[in-house]
Coordinates of C-alpha atoms in Angstrom, one line a residue:
Chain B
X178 CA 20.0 2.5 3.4
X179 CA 22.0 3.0 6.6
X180 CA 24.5 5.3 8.5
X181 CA 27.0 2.3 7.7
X182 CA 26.5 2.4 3.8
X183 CA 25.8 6.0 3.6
X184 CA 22.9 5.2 1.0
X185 CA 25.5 3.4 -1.2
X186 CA 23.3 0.9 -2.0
X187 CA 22.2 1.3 -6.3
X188 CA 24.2 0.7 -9.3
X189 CA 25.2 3.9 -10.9
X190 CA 26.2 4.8 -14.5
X191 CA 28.2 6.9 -16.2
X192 CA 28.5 7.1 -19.9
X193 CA 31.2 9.2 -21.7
X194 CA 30.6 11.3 -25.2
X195 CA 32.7 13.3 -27.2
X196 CA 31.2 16.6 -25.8
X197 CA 29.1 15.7 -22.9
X198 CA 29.2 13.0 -19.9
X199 CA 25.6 11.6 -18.7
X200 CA 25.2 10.1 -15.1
X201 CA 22.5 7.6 -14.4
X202 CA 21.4 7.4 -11.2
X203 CA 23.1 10.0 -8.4
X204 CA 23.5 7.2 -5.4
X205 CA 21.0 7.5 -2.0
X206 CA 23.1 10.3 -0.5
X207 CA 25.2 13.9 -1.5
X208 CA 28.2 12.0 -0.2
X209 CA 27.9 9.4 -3.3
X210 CA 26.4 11.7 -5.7
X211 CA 30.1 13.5 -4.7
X212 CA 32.3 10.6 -4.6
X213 CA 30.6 9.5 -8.4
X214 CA 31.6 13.1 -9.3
X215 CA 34.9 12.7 -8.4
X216 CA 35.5 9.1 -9.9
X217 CA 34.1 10.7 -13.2
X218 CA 36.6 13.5 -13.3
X219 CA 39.5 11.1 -13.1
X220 CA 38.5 9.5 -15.9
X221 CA 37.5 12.6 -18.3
X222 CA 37.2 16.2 -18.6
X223 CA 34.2 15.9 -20.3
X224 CA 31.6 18.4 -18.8
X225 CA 29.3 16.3 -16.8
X226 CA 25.9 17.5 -18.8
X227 CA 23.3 15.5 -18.0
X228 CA 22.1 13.7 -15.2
X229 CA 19.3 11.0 -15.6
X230 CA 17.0 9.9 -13.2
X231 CA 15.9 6.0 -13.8
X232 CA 13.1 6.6 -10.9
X233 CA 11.8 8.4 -7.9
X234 CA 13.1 6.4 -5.1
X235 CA 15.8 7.9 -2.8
X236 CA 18.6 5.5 -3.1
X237 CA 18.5 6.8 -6.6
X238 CA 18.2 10.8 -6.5
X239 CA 19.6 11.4 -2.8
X240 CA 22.9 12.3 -4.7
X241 CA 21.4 14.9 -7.5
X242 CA 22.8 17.8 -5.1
X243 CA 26.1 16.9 -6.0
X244 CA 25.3 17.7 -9.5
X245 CA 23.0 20.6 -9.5
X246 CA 24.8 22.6 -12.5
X247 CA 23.8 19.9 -14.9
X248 CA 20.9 19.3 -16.2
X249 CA 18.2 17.0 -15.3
X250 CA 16.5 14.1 -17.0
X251 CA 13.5 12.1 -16.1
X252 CA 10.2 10.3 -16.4
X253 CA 7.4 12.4 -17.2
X254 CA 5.6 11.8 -14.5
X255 CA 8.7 11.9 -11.7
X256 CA 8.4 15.7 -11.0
X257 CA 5.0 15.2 -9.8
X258 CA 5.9 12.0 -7.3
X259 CA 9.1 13.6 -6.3
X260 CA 6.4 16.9 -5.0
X261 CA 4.1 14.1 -3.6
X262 CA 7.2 11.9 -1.8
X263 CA 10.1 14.1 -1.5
X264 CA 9.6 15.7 1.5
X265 CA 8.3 12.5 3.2
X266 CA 11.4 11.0 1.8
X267 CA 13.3 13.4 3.9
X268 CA 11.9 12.6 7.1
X269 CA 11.5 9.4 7.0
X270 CA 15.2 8.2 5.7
X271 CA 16.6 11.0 8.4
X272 CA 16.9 7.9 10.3
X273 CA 19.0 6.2 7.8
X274 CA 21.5 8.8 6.7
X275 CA 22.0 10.6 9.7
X276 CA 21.2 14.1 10.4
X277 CA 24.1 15.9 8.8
X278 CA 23.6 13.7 5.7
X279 CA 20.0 14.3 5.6
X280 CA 20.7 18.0 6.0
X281 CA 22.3 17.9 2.4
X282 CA 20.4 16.2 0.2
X283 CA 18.1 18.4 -2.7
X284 CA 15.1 17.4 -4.0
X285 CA 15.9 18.2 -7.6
X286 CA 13.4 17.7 -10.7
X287 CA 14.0 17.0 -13.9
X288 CA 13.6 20.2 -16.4
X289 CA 14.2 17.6 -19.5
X290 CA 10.9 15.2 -19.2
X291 CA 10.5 12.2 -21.3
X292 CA 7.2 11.5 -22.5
X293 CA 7.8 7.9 -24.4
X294 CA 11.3 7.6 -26.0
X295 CA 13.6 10.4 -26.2
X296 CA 17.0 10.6 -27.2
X297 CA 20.2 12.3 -25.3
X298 CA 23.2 13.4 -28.0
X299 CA 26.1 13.2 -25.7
X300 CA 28.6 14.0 -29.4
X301 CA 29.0 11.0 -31.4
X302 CA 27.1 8.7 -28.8
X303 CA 23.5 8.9 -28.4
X304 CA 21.1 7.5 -25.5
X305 CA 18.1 6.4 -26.0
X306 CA 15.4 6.9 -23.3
X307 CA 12.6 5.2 -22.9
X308 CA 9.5 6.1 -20.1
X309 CA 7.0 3.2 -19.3
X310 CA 3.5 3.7 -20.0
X311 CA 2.2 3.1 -16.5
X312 CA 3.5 2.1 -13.3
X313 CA 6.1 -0.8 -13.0
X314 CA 8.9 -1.7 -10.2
X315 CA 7.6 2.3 -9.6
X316 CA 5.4 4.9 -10.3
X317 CA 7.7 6.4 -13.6
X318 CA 10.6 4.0 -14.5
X319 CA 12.7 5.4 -17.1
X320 CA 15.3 2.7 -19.4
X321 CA 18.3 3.8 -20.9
X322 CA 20.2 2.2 -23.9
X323 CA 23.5 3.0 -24.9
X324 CA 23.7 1.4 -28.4
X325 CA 27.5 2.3 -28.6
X326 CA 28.4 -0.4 -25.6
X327 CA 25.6 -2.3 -26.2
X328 CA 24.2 -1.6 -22.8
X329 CA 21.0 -1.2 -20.9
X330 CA 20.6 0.8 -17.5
X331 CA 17.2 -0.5 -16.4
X332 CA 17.3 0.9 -13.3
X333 CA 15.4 -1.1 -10.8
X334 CA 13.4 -2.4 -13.4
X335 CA 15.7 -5.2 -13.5
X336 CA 17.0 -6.7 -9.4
X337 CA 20.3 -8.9 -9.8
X338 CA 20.4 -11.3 -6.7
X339 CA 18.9 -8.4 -4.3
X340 CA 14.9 -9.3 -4.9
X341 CA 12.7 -7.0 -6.6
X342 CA 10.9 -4.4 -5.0
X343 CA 7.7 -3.8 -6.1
X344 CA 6.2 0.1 -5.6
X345 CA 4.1 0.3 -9.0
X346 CA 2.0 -2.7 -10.3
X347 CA 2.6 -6.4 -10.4
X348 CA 1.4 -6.5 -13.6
X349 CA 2.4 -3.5 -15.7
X350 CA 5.9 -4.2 -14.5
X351 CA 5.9 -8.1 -15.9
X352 CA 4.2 -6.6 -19.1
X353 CA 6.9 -4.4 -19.6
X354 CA 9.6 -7.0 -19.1
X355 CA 8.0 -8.8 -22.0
X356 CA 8.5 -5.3 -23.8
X357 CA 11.9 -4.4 -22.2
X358 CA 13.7 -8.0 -23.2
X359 CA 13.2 -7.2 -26.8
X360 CA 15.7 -4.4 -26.5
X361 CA 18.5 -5.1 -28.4
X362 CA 21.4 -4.7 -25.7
X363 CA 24.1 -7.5 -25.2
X364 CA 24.0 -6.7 -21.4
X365 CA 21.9 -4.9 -18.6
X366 CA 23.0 -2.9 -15.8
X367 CA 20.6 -3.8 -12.9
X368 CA 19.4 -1.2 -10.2
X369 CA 20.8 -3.5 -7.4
X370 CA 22.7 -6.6 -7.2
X371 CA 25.4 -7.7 -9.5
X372 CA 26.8 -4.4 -11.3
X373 CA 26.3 -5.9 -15.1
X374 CA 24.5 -9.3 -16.7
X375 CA 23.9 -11.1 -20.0
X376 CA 21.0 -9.4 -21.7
X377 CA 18.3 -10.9 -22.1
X378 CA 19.2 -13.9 -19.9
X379 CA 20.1 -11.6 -17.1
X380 CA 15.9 -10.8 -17.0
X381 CA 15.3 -14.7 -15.8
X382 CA 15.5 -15.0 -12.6
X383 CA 13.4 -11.7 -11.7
X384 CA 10.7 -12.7 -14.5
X385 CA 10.3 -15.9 -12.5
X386 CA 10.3 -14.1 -9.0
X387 CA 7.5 -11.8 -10.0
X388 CA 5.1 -14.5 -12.1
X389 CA 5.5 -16.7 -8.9
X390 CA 4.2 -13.5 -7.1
X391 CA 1.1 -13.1 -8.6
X392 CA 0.4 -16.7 -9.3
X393 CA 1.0 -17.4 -5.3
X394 CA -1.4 -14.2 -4.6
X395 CA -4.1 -14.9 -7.3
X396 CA -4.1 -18.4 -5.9
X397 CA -4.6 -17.5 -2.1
X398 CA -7.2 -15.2 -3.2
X399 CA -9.5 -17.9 -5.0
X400 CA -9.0 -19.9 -2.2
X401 CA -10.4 -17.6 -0.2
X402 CA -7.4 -17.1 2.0
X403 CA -7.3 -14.0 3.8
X404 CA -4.7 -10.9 3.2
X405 CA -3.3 -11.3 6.6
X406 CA -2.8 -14.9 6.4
X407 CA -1.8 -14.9 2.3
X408 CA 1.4 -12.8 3.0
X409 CA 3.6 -15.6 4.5
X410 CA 3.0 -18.1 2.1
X411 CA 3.2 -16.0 -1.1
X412 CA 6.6 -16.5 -3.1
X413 CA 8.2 -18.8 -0.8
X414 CA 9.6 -21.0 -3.5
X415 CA 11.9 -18.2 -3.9
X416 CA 13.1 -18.5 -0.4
X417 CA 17.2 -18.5 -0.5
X418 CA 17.5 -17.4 -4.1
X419 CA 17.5 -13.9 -3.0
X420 CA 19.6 -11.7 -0.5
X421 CA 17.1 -9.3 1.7
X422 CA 14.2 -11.8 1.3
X423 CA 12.8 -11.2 4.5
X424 CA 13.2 -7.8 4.2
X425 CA 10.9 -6.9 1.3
X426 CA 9.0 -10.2 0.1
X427 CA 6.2 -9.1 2.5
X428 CA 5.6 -6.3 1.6
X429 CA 5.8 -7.5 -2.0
X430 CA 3.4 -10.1 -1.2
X431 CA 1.0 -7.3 0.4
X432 CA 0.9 -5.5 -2.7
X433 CA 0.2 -8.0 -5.2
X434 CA -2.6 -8.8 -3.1
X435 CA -4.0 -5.7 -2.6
X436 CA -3.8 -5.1 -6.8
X437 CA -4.7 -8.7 -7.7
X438 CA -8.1 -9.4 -5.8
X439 CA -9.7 -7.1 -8.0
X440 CA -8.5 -9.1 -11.0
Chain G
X83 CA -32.3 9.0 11.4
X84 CA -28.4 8.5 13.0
X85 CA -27.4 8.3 16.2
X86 CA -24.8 10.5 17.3
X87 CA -22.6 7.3 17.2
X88 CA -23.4 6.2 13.5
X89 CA -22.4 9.9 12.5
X90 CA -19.0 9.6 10.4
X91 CA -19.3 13.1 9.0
X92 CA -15.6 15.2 8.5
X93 CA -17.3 17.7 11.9
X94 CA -17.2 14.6 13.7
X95 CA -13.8 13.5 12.0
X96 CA -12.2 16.8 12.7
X97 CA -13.6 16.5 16.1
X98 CA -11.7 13.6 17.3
X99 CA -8.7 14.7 15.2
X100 CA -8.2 17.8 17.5
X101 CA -9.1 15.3 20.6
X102 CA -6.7 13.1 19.4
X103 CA -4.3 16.1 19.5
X104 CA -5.1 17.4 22.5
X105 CA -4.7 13.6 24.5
X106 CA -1.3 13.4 23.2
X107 CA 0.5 16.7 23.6
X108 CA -0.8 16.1 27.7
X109 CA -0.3 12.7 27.8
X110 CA 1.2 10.0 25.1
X111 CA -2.1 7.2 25.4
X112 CA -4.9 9.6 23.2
X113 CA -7.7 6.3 24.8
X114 CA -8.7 7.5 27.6
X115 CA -9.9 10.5 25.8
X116 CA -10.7 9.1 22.4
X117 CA -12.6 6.4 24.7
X118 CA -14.6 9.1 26.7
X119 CA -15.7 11.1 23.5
X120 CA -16.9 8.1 21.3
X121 CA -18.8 6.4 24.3
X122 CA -19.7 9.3 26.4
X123 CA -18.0 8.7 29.2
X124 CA -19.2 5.2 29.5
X125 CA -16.6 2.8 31.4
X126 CA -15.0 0.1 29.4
X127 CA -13.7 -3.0 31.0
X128 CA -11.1 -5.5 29.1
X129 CA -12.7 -7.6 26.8
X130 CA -9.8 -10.4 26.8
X131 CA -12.7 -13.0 27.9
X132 CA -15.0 -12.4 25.0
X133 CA -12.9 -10.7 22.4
X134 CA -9.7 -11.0 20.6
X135 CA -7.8 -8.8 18.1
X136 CA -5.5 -9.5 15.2
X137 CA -3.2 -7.8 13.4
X138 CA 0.5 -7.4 12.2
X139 CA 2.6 -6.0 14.6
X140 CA 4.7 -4.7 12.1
X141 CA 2.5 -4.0 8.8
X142 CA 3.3 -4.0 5.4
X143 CA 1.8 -1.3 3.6
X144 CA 0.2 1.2 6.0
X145 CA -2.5 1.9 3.8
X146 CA -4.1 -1.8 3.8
X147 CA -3.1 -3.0 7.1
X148 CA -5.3 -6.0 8.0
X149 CA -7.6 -5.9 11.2
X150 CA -9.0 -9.5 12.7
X151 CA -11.6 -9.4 15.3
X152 CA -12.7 -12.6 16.8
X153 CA -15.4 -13.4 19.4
X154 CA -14.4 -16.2 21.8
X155 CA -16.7 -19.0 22.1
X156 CA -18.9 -19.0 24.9
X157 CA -18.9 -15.6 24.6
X158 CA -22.7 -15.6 23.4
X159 CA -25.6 -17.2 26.1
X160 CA -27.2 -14.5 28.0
X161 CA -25.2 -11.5 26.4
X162 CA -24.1 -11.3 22.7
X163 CA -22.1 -8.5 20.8
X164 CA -24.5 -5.6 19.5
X165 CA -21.9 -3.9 18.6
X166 CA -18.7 -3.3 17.9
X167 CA -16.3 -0.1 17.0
X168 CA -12.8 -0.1 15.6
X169 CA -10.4 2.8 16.4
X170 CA -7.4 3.7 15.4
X171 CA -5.9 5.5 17.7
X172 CA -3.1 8.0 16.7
X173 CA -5.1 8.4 13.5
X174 CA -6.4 12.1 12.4
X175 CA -9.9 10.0 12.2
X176 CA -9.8 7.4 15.0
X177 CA -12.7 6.2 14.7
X178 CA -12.5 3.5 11.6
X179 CA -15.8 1.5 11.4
X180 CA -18.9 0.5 13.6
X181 CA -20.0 -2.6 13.1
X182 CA -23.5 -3.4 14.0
X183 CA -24.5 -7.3 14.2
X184 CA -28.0 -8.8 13.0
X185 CA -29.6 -10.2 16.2
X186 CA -29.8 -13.7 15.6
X187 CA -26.9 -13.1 12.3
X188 CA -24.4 -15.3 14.5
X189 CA -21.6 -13.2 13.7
X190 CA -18.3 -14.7 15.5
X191 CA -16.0 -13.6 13.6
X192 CA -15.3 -10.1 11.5
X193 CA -12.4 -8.8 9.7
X194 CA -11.3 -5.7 7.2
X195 CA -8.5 -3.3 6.3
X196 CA -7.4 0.2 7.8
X197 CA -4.9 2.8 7.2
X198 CA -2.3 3.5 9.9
X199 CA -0.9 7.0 10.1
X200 CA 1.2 6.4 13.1
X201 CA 2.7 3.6 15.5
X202 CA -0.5 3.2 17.1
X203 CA -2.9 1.1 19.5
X204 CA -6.1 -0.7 17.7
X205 CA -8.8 -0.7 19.7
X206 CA -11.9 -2.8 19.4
X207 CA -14.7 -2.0 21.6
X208 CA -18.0 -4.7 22.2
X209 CA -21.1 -3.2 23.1
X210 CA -22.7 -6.0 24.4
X211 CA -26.8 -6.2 24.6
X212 CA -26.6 -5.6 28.2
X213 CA -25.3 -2.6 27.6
X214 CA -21.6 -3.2 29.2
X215 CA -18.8 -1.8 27.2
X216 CA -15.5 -4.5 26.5
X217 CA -12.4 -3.6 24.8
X218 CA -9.0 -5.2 23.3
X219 CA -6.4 -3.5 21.7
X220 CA -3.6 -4.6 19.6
X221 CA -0.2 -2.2 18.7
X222 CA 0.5 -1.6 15.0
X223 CA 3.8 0.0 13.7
X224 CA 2.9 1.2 10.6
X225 CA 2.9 5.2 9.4
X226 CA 2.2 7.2 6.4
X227 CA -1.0 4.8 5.6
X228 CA -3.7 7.6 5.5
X229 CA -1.6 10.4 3.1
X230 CA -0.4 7.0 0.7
X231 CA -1.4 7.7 -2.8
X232 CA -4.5 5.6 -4.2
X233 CA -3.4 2.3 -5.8
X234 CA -2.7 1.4 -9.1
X235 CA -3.8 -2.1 -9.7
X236 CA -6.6 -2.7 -11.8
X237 CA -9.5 -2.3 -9.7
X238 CA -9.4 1.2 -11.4
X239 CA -10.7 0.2 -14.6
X240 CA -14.0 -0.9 -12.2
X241 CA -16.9 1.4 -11.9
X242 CA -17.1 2.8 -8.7
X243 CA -19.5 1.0 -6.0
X244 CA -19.1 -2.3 -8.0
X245 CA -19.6 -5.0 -5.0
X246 CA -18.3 -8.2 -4.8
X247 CA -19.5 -11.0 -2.9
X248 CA -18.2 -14.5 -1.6
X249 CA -19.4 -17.1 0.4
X250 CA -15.9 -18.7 1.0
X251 CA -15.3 -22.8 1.3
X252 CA -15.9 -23.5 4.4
X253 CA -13.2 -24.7 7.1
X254 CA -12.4 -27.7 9.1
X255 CA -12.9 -26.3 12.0
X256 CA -15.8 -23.7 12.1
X257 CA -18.9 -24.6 13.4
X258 CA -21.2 -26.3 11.9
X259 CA -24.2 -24.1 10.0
X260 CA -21.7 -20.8 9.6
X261 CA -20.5 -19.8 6.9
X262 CA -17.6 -16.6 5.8
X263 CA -18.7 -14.2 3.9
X264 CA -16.4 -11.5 1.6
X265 CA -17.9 -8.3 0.9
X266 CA -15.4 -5.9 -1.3
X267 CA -16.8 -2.3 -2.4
X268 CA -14.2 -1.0 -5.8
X269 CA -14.2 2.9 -3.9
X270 CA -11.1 5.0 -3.3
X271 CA -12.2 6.0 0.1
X272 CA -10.4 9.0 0.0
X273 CA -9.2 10.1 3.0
X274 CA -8.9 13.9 2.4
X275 CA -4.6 13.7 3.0
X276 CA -4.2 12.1 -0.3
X277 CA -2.4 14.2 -3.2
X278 CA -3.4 14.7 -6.8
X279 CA 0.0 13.9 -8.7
X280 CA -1.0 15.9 -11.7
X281 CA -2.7 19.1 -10.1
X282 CA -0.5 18.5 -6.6
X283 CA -3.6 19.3 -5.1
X284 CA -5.2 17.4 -2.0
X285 CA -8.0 15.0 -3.1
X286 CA -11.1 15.5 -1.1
X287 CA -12.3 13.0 1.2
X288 CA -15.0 10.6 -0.5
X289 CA -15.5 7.5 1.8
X290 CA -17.9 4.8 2.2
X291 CA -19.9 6.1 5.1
X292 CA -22.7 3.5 5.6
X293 CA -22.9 0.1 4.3
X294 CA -25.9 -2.7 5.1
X295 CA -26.1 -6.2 4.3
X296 CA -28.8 -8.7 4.3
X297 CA -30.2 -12.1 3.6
X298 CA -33.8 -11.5 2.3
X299 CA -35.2 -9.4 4.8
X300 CA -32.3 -10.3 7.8
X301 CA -30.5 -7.6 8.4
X302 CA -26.3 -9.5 8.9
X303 CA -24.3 -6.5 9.4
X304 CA -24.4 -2.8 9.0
X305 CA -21.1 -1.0 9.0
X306 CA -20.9 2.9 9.6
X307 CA -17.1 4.0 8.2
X308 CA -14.5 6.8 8.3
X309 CA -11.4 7.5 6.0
X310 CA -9.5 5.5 8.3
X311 CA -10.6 2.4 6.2
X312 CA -8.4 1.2 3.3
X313 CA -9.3 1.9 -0.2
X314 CA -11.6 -0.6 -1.6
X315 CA -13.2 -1.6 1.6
X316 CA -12.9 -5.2 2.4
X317 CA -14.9 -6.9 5.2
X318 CA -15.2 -10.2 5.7
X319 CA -17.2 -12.0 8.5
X320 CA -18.4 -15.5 9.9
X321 CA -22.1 -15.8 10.2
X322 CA -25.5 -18.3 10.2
X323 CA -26.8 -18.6 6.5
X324 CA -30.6 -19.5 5.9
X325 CA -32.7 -20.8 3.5
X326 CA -32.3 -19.8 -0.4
X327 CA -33.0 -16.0 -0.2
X328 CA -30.9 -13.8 -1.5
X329 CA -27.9 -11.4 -0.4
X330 CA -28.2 -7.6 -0.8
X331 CA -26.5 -5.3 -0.2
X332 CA -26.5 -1.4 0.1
X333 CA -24.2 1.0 0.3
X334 CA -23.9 5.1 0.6
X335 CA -20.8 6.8 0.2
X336 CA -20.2 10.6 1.3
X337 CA -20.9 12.3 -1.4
X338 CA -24.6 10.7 -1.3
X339 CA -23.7 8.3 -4.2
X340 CA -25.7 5.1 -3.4
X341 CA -25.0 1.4 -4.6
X342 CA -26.5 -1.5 -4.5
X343 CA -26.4 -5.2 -5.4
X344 CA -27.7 -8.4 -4.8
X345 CA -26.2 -12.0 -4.8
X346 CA -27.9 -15.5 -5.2
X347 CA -28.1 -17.5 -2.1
X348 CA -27.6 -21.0 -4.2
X349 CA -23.9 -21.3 -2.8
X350 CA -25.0 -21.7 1.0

């Protein structure tokens, strides 16, 4: 997130019922939470009801403020991280967005939690939620299929081009991929990257990405390599099939380390 | 019976935390301060002849933010290291770890992990058995790394003070007759800023204070710690094996849990 992009930097969704609209994802600032309002009242009159949150990151709830007379839906578990990161989410992004951007943005919990799978009636089309176990690409991931369109909003568990981030566990995210592909969706809308792919294939190139992660790590870490040293070589292959490599493989590479040499 | 140095206690942490304080509202460099509390006033000279520190300039995760200490060759002779501290210095708890070296362990070479609150200096501070006092320090941009929630991987499923231990393959180029040892202690080394997510109350600190390791009846390294370590304290260090005896080691967290372990020899 920058001044430049304003925090316009997720996939958003918006799916359309016959008595309610849900929103999935709010964008990483008020100023895209608004603009998503106004596209969706172009299209429909539909009351804007529900607002789901895939995750706690901020390029994903920054724009809940321009939505606060709906009502929100979440992870179980993403009230409590919002407490524990919100307000160093503020400070540290005031950076990014500016200080008049910054100055908008609402830390807003979900009231509706989802424990395990859930369902959202939006009248005569019906989402169904589902809340991972334990940590994944985060720390309370939250899928949504919309069986009408065949669609799956996996928020940033699934990266399109833009390499995955990883800010839960290595391994309970590539166990719930195994989980997640079984879904019976025709296509997936990623958290980043290209706006819609081919479900399951769409799941391919991140399922490689993240088993060469560990395989690198756990590798380095037999041979005795230290953390310090590990980090540049981990993942490398991957090198060039990814936009914002340099910017996040690292740190990738740090944590699979860190959660692997215990294995 | 500990020295004033050796003591790691939250007085002493809180201590330096208001030092640390104090140094920077008058000035922006909290060392010369820090320096003058941890050694008593001692003068410290640059170590860049005998010492050399490692670390990302720019880390990765600031909880786990990898610290590489290395004593030049020809360093030893007359004088060897007896001694030496890690701080980090815009921490709440500078001081991270003492490290105190066997006398004939041959330890050259000594590495581990710390949290970074802040864009901050490293120091690392030789007390040499003469007595003369030799730093390096290394800048680290890095924040948030003592108030980052507990990981998740599976080292939780491990009971706490489970040690492991590795003698790792040797390399090319170290001397002959040393080998690197891996120590790793499965502890959450709480720091005291960390959050509970379910009660969204603060954790207390519970840290690995005191940590010794021999072979047989050699003492190779004693380490004192703070909560400026990383969770699951990892050290790792280059030193002079001998003969078949065993490894032990023991270790004592703040809360007065103690662990120990031993490891066959059979690898050396």
């Amino acid at each position: 997130m920058d001044p430049a992009n304003a925090g316009d930097i997720a996939n958003l969704g918006v799916v359309v019922g016959g008595d309610a609209v849900a929103v999935i994802d709010t964008g990483g600032s008020v100023a895209v939470g608004a603009a998503l309002r106004a596209a969706i009242r172009a299209i429909t009159k539909v009351p804007i009801r529900y607002i789901i949150n895939t995750h706690e990151h901020p390029d994903h709830v920054f724009g809940n403020a321009a939505f606060s007379d709906a009502t929100f839906v979440g992870h179980h578990r993403l009230p409590a991280v919002l407490a524990e990161r919100g307000p160093y989410y503020l400070q540290s992004y005031r950076d990014q967005l500016g200080p008049d951007e910054i100055a908008k943005v609402r830390i807003i919990p979900p009231g509706v939690l989802v424990q395990d799978e859930s369902t959202l009636d939006l009248g005569g089309r019906v989402l169904h939620l589902r809340a991972a176990a334990s940590p994944a690409h985060s720390h309370c991931d939250l899928a949504v299929l919309d069986a009408a369109s065949s669609t799956l909003f996996a928020g940033d568990l699934l990266f399109v081009r833009h390499v995955p981030v990883l800010d839960g566990s290595l391994m309970g995210w590539l166990s719930l991929l195994r989980q997640l592909s079984a879904t019976p969706a025709l296509r997936a809308v990623p958290g980043h990257g290209r706006q819609v792919v081919a479900w399951p294939s769409g799941l391919a190139d991140e399922q490689r990405y993240l088993a060469t992660l560990a395989a690198d790590a756990r590798r380095l870490i037999a041979e005795g390599v230290p953390l310090g040293q590990a980090v540049a070589r981990i993942d490398q292959a991957e090198r060039g099939q990814w936009q914002l490599f340099d910017d996040y493989n690292p740190r990738n590479a740090t944590a699979a380390y860190g959660e692997l040499e215990w294995q | 019976m500990p020295t004033r140095r050796e003591t790691f206690g939250v007085g002493a942490a809180t201590a330096l935390a208001l030092l640390a304080r104090r140094a920077r509202a008058a000035d922006d460099d909290p060392w010369p301060s820090l320096a003058a509390q941890i050694f008593d006033g001692k003068p410290i000279s640059s170590g860049a002849d005998v010492l050399a520190i490692d670390a990302p300039y720019r880390a990765m995760d600031a909880a786990l933010v990898p610290v590489d200490i290395s004593i030049l060759p020809g360093a030893d002779g007359a004088r060897r290291v007896r001694r030496l501290t890690l701080v980090v210095d815009a921490n709440p708890s500078p001081l991270a770890a003492q490290f105190e070296f066997g006398a004939d362990a041959g330890i050259d070479h000594l590495s581990t992990r710390v949290r970074v609150n802040d864009y901050t200096n490293i120091h690392a501070v030789a007390e040499m058995t003469d007595g003369a006092l030799l730093a390096v320090s290394r800048f680290v941009k890095a924040a948030g790394g003592c108030s980052a929630p507990a990981l998740t991987g599976t080292a939780n499923a491990i009971p706490l003070g489970t040690m492991r231990w590795r003698l790792l393959p040797q390399k090319p180029d170290a001397p002959a007759g040393t080998r690197e040892a891996q120590l790793m202690i499965r502890h959450p080394n709480y720091s005291g800023m960390q959050m509970n997510q379910l009660t969204r109350l603060y954790i207390p600190a519970d840290f690995i204070q005191k940590l010794r390791i021999w072979q047989g009846d050699r003492p190779l390294l004693a380490v004192a710690g703070g909560i400026s370590l990383s969770e699951n304290p990892e050290f790792r260090f280059r030193f002079r094996p001998e003969g078949t005896a065993p490894f032990r080691a023991d270790a004592e967290d703040s809360k007065g849990h103690r662990f120990h372990s031993e490891f066959p020899a059979a690898a050396v």
